[in-house]
Each structure stands twice: as structure tokens, then as C-alpha cells.
mmCIF file of C-alpha atoms and ligand atoms in Angstrom:
data_model
loop_
_atom_site.group_PDB
_atom_site.id
_atom_site.type_symbol
_atom_site.label_atom_id
_atom_site.label_comp_id
_atom_site.label_asym_id
_atom_site.label_seq_id
_atom_site.Cartn_x
_atom_site.Cartn_y
_atom_site.Cartn_z
ATOM 1 C CA MET A 1 101.552 133.922 80.353
ATOM 2 C CA LEU A 2 104.549 136.162 81.089
ATOM 3 C CA GLU A 3 106.793 136.110 78.051
ATOM 4 C CA ILE A 4 110.351 137.361 78.021
ATOM 5 C CA ARG A 5 111.388 137.671 74.384
ATOM 6 C CA ASP A 6 114.924 138.129 73.133
ATOM 7 C CA LEU A 7 116.026 140.282 76.083
ATOM 8 C CA HIS A 8 119.319 142.153 75.894
ATOM 9 C CA VAL A 9 120.793 144.062 78.846
ATOM 10 C CA SER A 10 124.217 145.695 79.146
ATOM 11 C CA TYR A 11 126.149 147.354 81.948
ATOM 12 C CA GLY A 12 128.149 149.853 79.889
ATOM 13 C CA SER A 13 130.259 147.706 77.578
ATOM 14 C CA ILE A 14 129.468 144.462 79.479
ATOM 15 C CA ARG A 15 126.768 142.517 77.632
ATOM 16 C CA ALA A 16 125.235 140.699 80.590
ATOM 17 C CA VAL A 17 122.133 139.335 78.820
ATOM 18 C CA GLN A 18 122.236 138.610 75.105
ATOM 19 C CA GLY A 19 118.936 137.477 73.678
ATOM 20 C CA VAL A 20 117.293 135.613 76.535
ATOM 21 C CA SER A 21 113.774 134.225 76.037
ATOM 22 C CA MET A 22 111.826 132.438 78.765
ATOM 23 C CA ALA A 23 108.348 132.387 80.249
ATOM 24 C CA ALA A 24 106.301 132.058 83.412
ATOM 25 C CA VAL A 25 103.140 129.998 82.993
ATOM 26 C CA PRO A 26 100.197 129.964 85.435
ATOM 27 C CA GLY A 27 100.392 126.938 87.748
ATOM 28 C CA ARG A 28 103.930 126.005 86.740
ATOM 29 C CA VAL A 29 107.369 126.408 88.277
ATOM 30 C CA SER A 30 110.008 127.255 85.688
ATOM 31 C CA LEU A 31 113.468 126.741 87.105
ATOM 32 C CA VAL A 32 116.319 128.885 85.800
ATOM 33 C CA LEU A 33 119.762 127.329 86.238
ATOM 34 C CA GLY A 34 123.111 128.905 85.450
ATOM 35 C CA ALA A 35 126.523 129.623 86.914
ATOM 36 C CA ASN A 36 127.319 132.801 88.831
ATOM 37 C CA GLY A 37 127.389 135.740 86.444
ATOM 38 C CA ALA A 38 125.307 133.981 83.766
ATOM 39 C CA GLY A 39 122.832 136.866 83.731
ATOM 40 C CA LYS A 40 119.933 135.447 85.732
ATOM 41 C CA THR A 41 119.513 138.290 88.226
ATOM 42 C CA THR A 42 119.970 140.848 85.459
ATOM 43 C CA THR A 43 117.152 139.195 83.485
ATOM 44 C CA LEU A 44 114.715 139.291 86.409
ATOM 45 C CA LYS A 45 115.547 142.914 87.254
ATOM 46 C CA ALA A 46 115.126 144.015 83.639
ATOM 47 C CA VAL A 47 111.713 142.321 83.439
ATOM 48 C CA MET A 48 110.636 144.326 86.521
ATOM 49 C CA GLY A 49 111.829 147.579 84.944
ATOM 50 C CA LEU A 50 114.608 147.905 87.531
ATOM 51 C CA LEU A 51 117.305 147.883 84.843
ATOM 52 C CA PRO A 52 117.097 149.320 81.324
ATOM 53 C CA LEU A 53 116.947 146.756 78.551
ATOM 54 C CA SER A 54 118.509 147.538 75.193
ATOM 55 C CA GLU A 55 116.433 145.080 73.140
ATOM 56 C CA GLY A 56 113.604 142.628 73.614
ATOM 57 C CA HIS A 57 110.073 142.518 74.943
ATOM 58 C CA VAL A 58 108.229 141.731 78.147
ATOM 59 C CA ILE A 59 104.664 140.623 77.414
ATOM 60 C CA VAL A 60 102.184 139.932 80.196
ATOM 61 C CA ASP A 61 98.924 138.258 79.168
ATOM 62 C CA GLY A 62 99.295 139.768 75.721
ATOM 63 C CA GLU A 63 100.113 143.291 76.936
ATOM 64 C CA ASP A 64 103.491 144.723 76.024
ATOM 65 C CA LEU A 65 105.029 146.051 79.260
ATOM 66 C CA THR A 66 108.523 146.587 77.853
ATOM 67 C CA ARG A 67 110.177 149.618 79.504
ATOM 68 C CA LYS A 68 107.093 150.395 81.564
ATOM 69 C CA PRO A 69 107.589 151.709 85.125
ATOM 70 C CA THR A 70 107.989 149.067 87.821
ATOM 71 C CA ALA A 71 104.767 150.096 89.600
ATOM 72 C CA ARG A 72 102.807 149.472 86.394
ATOM 73 C CA ILE A 73 104.437 146.056 85.925
ATOM 74 C CA VAL A 74 103.558 145.148 89.529
ATOM 75 C CA ALA A 75 100.011 146.413 89.036
ATOM 76 C CA ARG A 76 99.693 144.162 85.955
ATOM 77 C CA GLY A 77 100.425 141.128 88.114
ATOM 78 C CA VAL A 78 104.184 140.568 88.239
ATOM 79 C CA SER A 79 106.153 140.590 91.490
ATOM 80 C CA LEU A 80 109.766 139.943 92.421
ATOM 81 C CA VAL A 81 111.159 138.057 95.399
ATOM 82 C CA PRO A 82 114.638 139.564 95.280
ATOM 83 C CA GLU A 83 117.982 137.910 95.808
ATOM 84 C CA GLY A 84 119.032 138.158 99.455
ATOM 85 C CA ARG A 85 115.392 138.667 100.540
ATOM 86 C CA ARG A 86 115.855 142.431 101.132
ATOM 87 C CA VAL A 87 113.406 142.682 104.007
ATOM 88 C CA PHE A 88 113.268 146.033 105.782
ATOM 89 C CA ALA A 89 114.955 144.932 109.008
ATOM 90 C CA GLU A 90 113.858 147.853 111.194
ATOM 91 C CA LEU A 91 110.221 147.717 110.125
ATOM 92 C CA THR A 92 107.740 145.272 111.600
ATOM 93 C CA ILE A 93 106.658 142.173 109.721
ATOM 94 C CA GLU A 94 103.253 143.699 109.069
ATOM 95 C CA GLU A 95 104.818 146.930 107.761
ATOM 96 C CA ASN A 96 107.024 144.892 105.429
ATOM 97 C CA LEU A 97 103.977 143.082 104.083
ATOM 98 C CA LEU A 98 102.054 146.313 103.564
ATOM 99 C CA MET A 99 105.011 147.697 101.557
ATOM 100 C CA GLY A 100 104.424 144.826 99.136
ATOM 101 C CA GLY A 101 100.813 145.926 98.733
ATOM 102 C CA TYR A 102 101.489 149.530 97.822
ATOM 103 C CA THR A 103 99.908 149.184 94.380
ATOM 104 C CA THR A 104 97.020 147.090 95.744
ATOM 105 C CA PRO A 105 93.620 148.734 96.277
ATOM 106 C CA LYS A 106 93.160 149.425 100.008
ATOM 107 C CA LYS A 107 90.111 147.192 100.347
ATOM 108 C CA SER A 108 92.051 144.160 99.068
ATOM 109 C CA ARG A 109 95.003 144.665 101.405
ATOM 110 C CA THR A 110 93.335 143.308 104.550
ATOM 111 C CA ARG A 111 92.159 140.200 102.699
ATOM 112 C CA LEU A 112 95.621 139.624 101.219
ATOM 113 C CA LEU A 113 97.267 140.130 104.607
ATOM 114 C CA GLY A 114 94.943 137.440 105.999
ATOM 115 C CA GLU A 115 95.860 135.083 103.148
ATOM 116 C CA VAL A 116 99.581 135.602 103.755
ATOM 117 C CA PHE A 117 99.121 134.994 107.482
ATOM 118 C CA ASP A 118 97.180 131.788 106.717
ATOM 119 C CA MET A 119 100.030 130.590 104.532
ATOM 120 C CA PHE A 120 102.772 131.609 106.989
ATOM 121 C CA PRO A 121 101.377 131.482 110.559
ATOM 122 C CA VAL A 122 104.777 132.454 112.001
ATOM 123 C CA LEU A 123 104.443 135.862 110.357
ATOM 124 C CA GLN A 124 101.096 136.402 112.051
ATOM 125 C CA GLU A 125 102.414 135.375 115.458
ATOM 126 C CA ARG A 126 105.222 137.899 115.151
ATOM 127 C CA ARG A 127 103.472 140.545 113.064
ATOM 128 C CA SER A 128 104.465 143.424 115.391
ATOM 129 C CA GLY A 129 108.088 142.319 115.738
ATOM 130 C CA ALA A 130 111.001 143.703 113.724
ATOM 131 C CA ALA A 131 111.655 141.777 110.530
ATOM 132 C CA GLY A 132 115.390 141.801 111.226
ATOM 133 C CA LEU A 133 114.837 139.475 114.179
ATOM 134 C CA LEU A 134 113.450 136.676 112.011
ATOM 135 C CA SER A 135 115.650 133.722 111.039
ATOM 136 C CA GLY A 136 116.846 133.449 107.436
ATOM 137 C CA GLY A 137 114.101 130.978 106.539
ATOM 138 C CA GLU A 138 111.444 133.158 108.161
ATOM 139 C CA GLN A 139 112.766 136.208 106.319
ATOM 140 C CA GLN A 140 112.387 134.255 103.080
ATOM 141 C CA MET A 141 108.757 133.524 104.022
ATOM 142 C CA LEU A 142 108.341 137.264 104.610
ATOM 143 C CA ALA A 143 109.850 138.020 101.199
ATOM 144 C CA PHE A 144 107.366 135.571 99.604
ATOM 145 C CA GLY A 145 104.536 137.121 101.619
ATOM 146 C CA ARG A 146 105.498 140.651 100.644
ATOM 147 C CA ALA A 147 105.517 139.652 96.966
ATOM 148 C CA LEU A 148 102.091 137.989 97.369
ATOM 149 C CA MET A 149 100.610 141.246 98.730
ATOM 150 C CA SER A 150 100.348 142.685 95.220
ATOM 151 C CA GLU A 151 98.148 139.699 94.281
ATOM 152 C CA PRO A 152 100.496 138.607 91.494
ATOM 153 C CA LYS A 153 99.717 136.287 88.607
ATOM 154 C CA TYR A 154 103.442 135.786 88.077
ATOM 155 C CA MET A 155 106.235 135.678 90.640
ATOM 156 C CA LEU A 156 109.917 136.001 89.823
ATOM 157 C CA MET A 157 112.037 134.421 92.558
ATOM 158 C CA ASP A 158 115.762 135.086 92.736
ATOM 159 C CA GLU A 159 117.645 132.338 94.580
ATOM 160 C CA PRO A 160 115.144 131.893 97.411
ATOM 161 C CA SER A 161 117.188 129.207 99.172
ATOM 162 C CA MET A 162 120.428 131.201 99.158
ATOM 163 C CA GLY A 163 122.295 131.055 102.464
ATOM 164 C CA LEU A 164 119.720 128.861 104.208
ATOM 165 C CA ALA A 165 120.381 125.692 106.185
ATOM 166 C CA PRO A 166 119.799 122.476 104.172
ATOM 167 C CA ALA A 167 116.744 121.546 106.249
ATOM 168 C CA ILE A 168 115.125 124.894 105.398
ATOM 169 C CA VAL A 169 115.991 124.808 101.691
ATOM 170 C CA GLU A 170 113.482 122.049 101.032
ATOM 171 C CA ARG A 171 110.723 123.960 102.849
ATOM 172 C CA VAL A 172 111.397 127.165 100.985
ATOM 173 C CA LEU A 173 111.302 125.427 97.612
ATOM 174 C CA LEU A 174 108.120 123.574 98.548
ATOM 175 C CA THR A 175 106.608 126.980 99.254
ATOM 176 C CA ALA A 176 107.433 128.005 95.678
ATOM 177 C CA ARG A 177 105.555 124.867 94.566
ATOM 178 C CA THR A 178 102.562 125.703 96.781
ATOM 179 C CA ILE A 179 102.437 129.203 95.309
ATOM 180 C CA ALA A 180 102.404 127.782 91.770
ATOM 181 C CA ASP A 181 99.717 125.280 92.762
ATOM 182 C CA ARG A 182 97.504 128.273 93.574
ATOM 183 C CA GLY A 183 97.661 129.175 89.899
ATOM 184 C CA ILE A 184 100.550 131.635 89.967
ATOM 185 C CA GLY A 185 103.276 131.335 87.319
ATOM 186 C CA VAL A 186 106.649 131.008 89.055
ATOM 187 C CA LEU A 187 109.947 131.784 87.345
ATOM 188 C CA MET A 188 112.620 130.784 89.833
ATOM 189 C CA VAL A 189 116.361 131.242 89.679
ATOM 190 C CA GLU A 190 117.912 128.680 92.002
ATOM 191 C CA GLN A 191 121.483 127.492 92.563
ATOM 192 C CA ASN A 192 120.292 124.456 94.442
ATOM 193 C CA ALA A 193 119.523 122.501 91.284
ATOM 194 C CA ASP A 194 118.775 119.206 92.975
ATOM 195 C CA ALA A 195 116.084 120.611 95.273
ATOM 196 C CA GLY A 196 114.837 122.955 92.548
ATOM 197 C CA LEU A 197 114.279 120.101 90.083
ATOM 198 C CA ARG A 198 112.100 118.313 92.631
ATOM 199 C CA VAL A 199 109.544 121.132 92.622
ATOM 200 C CA ALA A 200 109.864 122.403 89.032
ATOM 201 C CA ASP A 201 107.876 121.645 85.873
ATOM 202 C CA ASP A 202 110.168 123.321 83.356
ATOM 203 C CA VAL A 203 113.862 124.125 83.166
ATOM 204 C CA VAL A 204 115.842 126.849 81.433
ATOM 205 C CA THR A 205 119.624 126.899 81.571
ATOM 206 C CA VAL A 206 121.554 130.092 80.987
ATOM 207 C CA SER A 207 125.239 130.552 80.229
ATOM 208 C CA ALA A 208 127.092 133.785 79.484
ATOM 209 C CA GLY A 209 123.877 135.717 78.936
ATOM 210 C CA GLU A 210 122.264 133.197 76.594
ATOM 211 C CA VAL A 211 119.725 130.397 76.951
ATOM 212 C CA VAL A 212 121.344 127.007 76.358
ATOM 213 C CA PHE A 213 118.445 124.656 77.113
ATOM 214 C CA SER A 214 114.726 125.054 77.565
ATOM 215 C CA GLY A 215 112.332 122.177 78.181
ATOM 216 C CA SER A 216 110.474 120.064 80.707
ATOM 217 C CA VAL A 217 112.128 118.608 83.818
ATOM 218 C CA GLU A 218 111.976 115.164 82.184
ATOM 219 C CA GLU A 219 113.753 116.480 79.094
ATOM 220 C CA ALA A 220 116.355 118.225 81.256
ATOM 221 C CA LYS A 221 117.023 115.013 83.161
ATOM 222 C CA ALA A 222 117.563 113.186 79.884
ATOM 223 C CA GLU A 223 120.322 115.647 78.963
ATOM 224 C CA LYS A 224 123.438 114.279 80.595
ATOM 225 C CA ALA A 225 125.320 117.532 80.010
ATOM 226 C CA ILE A 226 122.777 119.385 82.148
ATOM 227 C CA LEU A 227 122.975 116.886 84.970
ATOM 228 C CA ARG A 228 126.763 116.977 84.856
ATOM 229 C CA ALA A 229 126.885 120.780 84.882
ATOM 230 C CA PHE A 230 124.352 121.354 87.630
ATOM 231 C CA LEU A 231 124.131 118.203 89.712
ATOM 232 C CA GLY A 232 127.661 116.843 89.399
ATOM 233 C CA GLU A 233 128.966 113.477 88.246
ATOM 234 C CA THR A 234 127.175 111.490 90.968
ATOM 235 C CA ALA A 235 123.775 112.312 89.462
ATOM 236 C CA LEU A 236 124.837 110.492 86.290
ATOM 237 C CA ALA A 237 125.426 107.287 88.165
ATOM 238 C CA GLU A 238 121.822 107.182 89.464
HETATM 239 P P1 LIG B 301 124.645 135.362 90.379
HETATM 240 O O1 LIG B 301 124.246 133.970 90.575
HETATM 241 O O2 LIG B 301 126.070 135.635 90.793
HETATM 242 O O3 LIG B 301 123.680 136.384 90.896
HETATM 243 P P2 LIG B 301 123.632 135.909 87.748
HETATM 244 O O4 LIG B 301 123.465 134.813 86.774
HETATM 245 O O5 LIG B 301 122.426 136.405 88.434
HETATM 246 O O6 LIG B 301 124.729 135.532 88.794
HETATM 247 P P3 LIG B 301 124.107 138.595 86.978
HETATM 248 O O7 LIG B 301 124.201 139.103 88.378
HETATM 249 O O8 LIG B 301 122.891 138.885 86.226
HETATM 250 O O9 LIG B 301 124.365 137.049 86.953
HETATM 251 O O10 LIG B 301 125.396 139.146 86.183
HETATM 252 C C1 LIG B 301 125.567 138.967 84.775
HETATM 253 C C2 LIG B 301 126.842 139.676 84.325
HETATM 254 O O11 LIG B 301 126.700 141.085 84.517
HETATM 255 C C3 LIG B 301 128.084 139.282 85.078
HETATM 256 O O12 LIG B 301 129.168 139.290 84.176
HETATM 257 C C4 LIG B 301 128.258 140.370 86.098
HETATM 258 O O13 LIG B 301 129.606 140.529 86.453
HETATM 259 C C5 LIG B 301 127.726 141.580 85.361
HETATM 260 N N1 LIG B 301 127.125 142.561 86.269
HETATM 261 C C6 LIG B 301 126.110 142.333 87.152
HETATM 262 N N2 LIG B 301 125.766 143.461 87.805
HETATM 263 C C7 LIG B 301 126.573 144.426 87.322
HETATM 264 C C8 LIG B 301 126.734 145.836 87.591
HETATM 265 N N3 LIG B 301 125.958 146.453 88.477
HETATM 266 N N4 LIG B 301 127.669 146.499 86.901
HETATM 267 C C9 LIG B 301 128.467 145.878 85.998
HETATM 268 N N5 LIG B 301 128.370 144.569 85.686
HETATM 269 C C10 LIG B 301 127.447 143.843 86.345
#
């Protein structure tokens, strides 16, 4: 299990994250909901060692990785699918994927590349093409693939459906489900609560840098305040 315990992160005097605890569990999708500015991205970046945390712990399978370098955290089985995908537009698809495997032993890279191509055939077909020429949905597949190249046990996904056409949103979130079904623990920030709830097992809601609710999808659906906040009034009528 990846445990985030009592995390605190500040930007100067702005306390962006104030005691957040959540977890990623093998085989499960944990959905993180919260308004813009709630501290979701900050939490994921701090877990990866991309932002300094002022308090709290990041424990991966019992090992304390708090404040460890990002490469070490990746090598211990945690990878990030960043907000906005962040593919290297000028590099080829294959080069992008190999960037994701930079901590992976060389002999595993070819096998992992094959696994990613099996999962996303479009990436194989266009492996020598520039990543910037892919559609938004395809770039999201590439971002998933790149994160899979480090053979993670846990994947942190930051708004994977952001900016995608409605028809693609469903596919992207189903991919998150497929990844979890392979035994990976997925912790996914997602604004599209409706589609996210369809693929998730657990839900955490965050507001102003603090966790408000944490429980199963069934428990979340029983909380009218959560439905009202994230799905709107119409969801209550169902
Ligand atoms: P979003 O959905 O908009 O990405 P979020 O829940 O991921 O929101 P964060 O991006 O983590 O929220 O931001 C949490 C708080 O920290 C907000 O008040 C935001 O304005 C502030 N913040 C984020 N990045 C910085 C930064 N680089 N410098 C200063 N303040 C920041």
C-alpha cells in the first residue's frame, strides 16, 4: 500500500495542503474529488518529491520515502501521470515511452515497451511519429504508457480526462480501471466525478487542503452532500 499520512505543503505563506491522508491500494482505484485549488495536484507532486513537504509521511509498502529524491520514489514503484499530460511533443512516441523507463533496468525496458504497445496499439502503429501530432486522447494514452514504463505498483493520475471530448473521457477512465485490474494501486484526481465514480472503488474528497470524506463509492453515494457538491442537484433526484 502507498500511504500518505498527514501531509502538509506550503507555497511560502500559502498553506495549500494541511494534513491530508489518503492511500493507493493494489487493484483499487481511489478517486480524489475537490474543487479547483483544493490542493490535489500539490498533494500528488509532494508525494513524488517534486515539491517539499513541511510535515507528514509517504510510506510505500512499509518503507518511509518521505523527502526522498523523485528517482528513488519512482524506483520503489510509484509513478505520476501529470496534469496536462506533459508529453514531449518534439520527441517520438517511442522516445517518450523510454523516458518513462529511465530508472528501469535495460533488460526490462523492451518487455515493458511491448506491454505498453499491447495495451495501446495506436502507440505502436505511430511509434516513430512525433508525440505532438497525437490527439488529446492519444496523448493521454501515451502519458499512461510512459508512467507504466517504470513498472509501477502505484500510479498517481492527475485529471486524466482534462480537456478531452466526452466520448474519449469514458475511454480514458476505463483505462485507469484496466490498469488497476492488473494489480496496480491507482490514486486518481478527476474533475469528472460522474465518470470517475463509475470506475472507482474508493473516494476521498478534499476541500481547502483538508480531507473532508474518505470511504467506499457506495458510502460516498449515500452522502447527499457529496453528490450535491460534485454531481449537482440532478444526481439527487435519481
Ligand atoms: P486544480 O484542480 O486547479 O489543479 P488543485 O486541487 O490541484 O486544483 P492545487 O493546484 O494543489 O489545487 O493548489 C492548492 C493551492 O495552492 C491553491 O490555493 C493554489 O492557488 C495554490 N498554489 C498552487 N500552486 C502554487 C504555486 N506554484 N505557488 C503559489 N501557490 C500555489
